[in-house]
Steps between C-alpha positions, in 0.01 A plus 500: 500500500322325816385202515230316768580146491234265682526184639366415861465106513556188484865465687661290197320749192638804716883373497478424124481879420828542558628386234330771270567747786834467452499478110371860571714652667797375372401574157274835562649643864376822365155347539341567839334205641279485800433141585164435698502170732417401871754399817659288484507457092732842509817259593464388149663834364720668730813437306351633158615855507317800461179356544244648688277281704147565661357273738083441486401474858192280341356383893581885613494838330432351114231234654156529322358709225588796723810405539570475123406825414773607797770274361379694110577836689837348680615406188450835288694624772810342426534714175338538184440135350491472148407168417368176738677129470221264610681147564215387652157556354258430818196702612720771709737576223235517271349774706856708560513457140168637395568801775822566328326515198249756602790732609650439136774248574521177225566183621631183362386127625622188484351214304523184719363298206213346682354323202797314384522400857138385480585302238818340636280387815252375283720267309451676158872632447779408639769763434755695720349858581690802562629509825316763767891663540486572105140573508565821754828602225203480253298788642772709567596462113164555424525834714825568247759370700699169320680325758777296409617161732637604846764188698402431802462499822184738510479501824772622717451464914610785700872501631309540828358127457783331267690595848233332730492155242878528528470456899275176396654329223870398692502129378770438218503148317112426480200630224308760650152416322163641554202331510160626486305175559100695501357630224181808550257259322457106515518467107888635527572306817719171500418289737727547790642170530639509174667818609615261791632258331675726246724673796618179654613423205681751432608505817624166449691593181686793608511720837236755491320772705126543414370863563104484484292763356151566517275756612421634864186286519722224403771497781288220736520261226858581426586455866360153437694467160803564659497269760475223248826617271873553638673753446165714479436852620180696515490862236168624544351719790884509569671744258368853342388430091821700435723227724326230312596650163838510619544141628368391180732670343759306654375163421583254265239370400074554578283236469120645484166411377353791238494768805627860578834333655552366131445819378731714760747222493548526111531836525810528759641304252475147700482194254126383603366158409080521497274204510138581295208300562180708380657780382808539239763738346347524193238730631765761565580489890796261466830583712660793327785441271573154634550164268201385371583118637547667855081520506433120582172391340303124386514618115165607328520167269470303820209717698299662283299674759796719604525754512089565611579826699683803524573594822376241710179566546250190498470106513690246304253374230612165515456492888846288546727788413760317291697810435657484814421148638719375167735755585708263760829604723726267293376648142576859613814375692653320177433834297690740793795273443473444134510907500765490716413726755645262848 
């Protein structure tokens, strides 16, 4: 049995396949599975064995309509497929899928519950929806495959970059913590300040060396960050996705906003606390597997509004954005210690 697993984007709902992908082959290594992704997503699943990975070149070769029918043909040649995992459920997999089809392979497709969420961001319900992690177990159960609970860490980093982090990491006696202070969209982001304010005191409470995260197109305003925090030191544009994975899973603790550092974080197996403005767990992207009083939120009693989006995307209704503006440095400090995690 082969299957074509598919899942290209975003960063954070990449990583959180792992989980199943590892249910799989632990539990069916007889199972062939050939995982399609893009660079640099593929350091995500190195260290699950027996897993064969195929990179989309989606801005080269695979680019276009044309380039979809090649990446069709480059995947029949890996072997005879019998049966397509789509994780993701966007216009291009749609198509591989409906090629596949015509050449006689099934496919299975995940249900990312879209009107519950609807609902949720409407204010209607209110209920805790099955996380996106589960939801990808779900179609490979569907496809006949139960998968029981695997422990973590899902990810693994390469010996090559656990060896590089080790090179980095030489202070004894202080809390390595990440920090990834931005946030893709405003409606996740807390205002930087607060992130400010949080550190120093931290900083004040115990000895501590910040490592801040963020993307590429980040690293100017990190550079600025940093020169406003002691003891902080600049991760992005700096170290390879797979070095990043393996400093953070060094760390004691990650502080994030709902982002793909939460996400990758969670699944080194790094305690991660996650502040939530707009968005919220209970629409299924939470941290995976961590406490639910790790994800720091103003409760739904006190803001109904929240949460109004799912991933980010819009304007705060109320136009003062109490979500996070309530949110402030000494409420999320008080719950860090309270959880004891300095």
């Amino acid at each position: 049995m082969h299957l074509l697993v598919i899942r290209t984007s975003a960063m954070g709902d990449v990583a959180l396949v792992t989980p199943a992908l590892r249910g799989m082959k632990s539990q069916y290594p007889h199972v062939r599975i050939t995982m399609v992704t893009r660079s640099p997503f593929d350091q995500f699943f190195h260290s699950i064995g027996d897993l064969d990975l195929f990179i989309a070149d989606f801005g080269g070769r695979h680019k276009g309509v044309a380039g979809l029918l090649r990446l069709f043909s480059d995947l029949k040649n890996t072997g005879r497929i019998d049966r397509v995992i789509d994780l993701h459920d966007v216009v291009r997999s749609k198509l591989l899928r409906f090629l596949f089809f015509l050449a006689g392979v099934p496919s299975t497709v995940i249900d990312k519950g879209r009107p519950e969420k609807r609902k949720i961001t409407a204010g209607r319900i209110k209920v805790k929806l099955r996380h996106s992690g589960e939801r990808y177990m779900d179609v490979f159960e569907r496809a006949g495959y139960s998968l029981k609970y695997v422990e973590g860490p899902w990810i693994i980093p390469s010996i090559e970059a656990q060896k590089r982090i080790s090179s980095i990491i030489t202070e004894s006696g202080v809390l390595h913590i990440g920090v990834a202070p931005y946030a893709m969209h405003a409606l996740k982001a807390w205002p930087e300040e607060y992130m400010i304010r949080l550190l120093k005191m931290i900083s004040d409470r115990t000895k501590a060396r910040f490592w801040l995260f963020g993307g590429r197109e980040e690293s100017e305003r990190l550079k600025a960050f940093e020169k406003k925090i002691e003891g902080a030191v600049v991760v992005a544009g700096t170290l390879t996705l797979g070095e990043e994975l393996a400093l953070m899973s060094r760390l004691d603790l990650m502080i994030a906003m709902d982002s793909s550092n939460m996400h990758m974080a969670a699944l080194a197996g790094t305690n991660v606390v996650s502040i939530w403005g707009a968005t919220d767990p209970v629409t299924g992207f939470g941290a995976w597997q961590q406490p639910e009083e790790f994800s720091i939120r103003i409760p739904f009693e006190e803001l109904e509004c929240r949460p109004c989006t799912v991933y980010g995307k819009g304007k705060c209704r109320r136009m003062d954005f109490a979500c996070m503006n309530r949110m402030t440095p000494e409420k999320v400090f008080e719950k860090i210690v309270s959880l004891n995690l300095l």
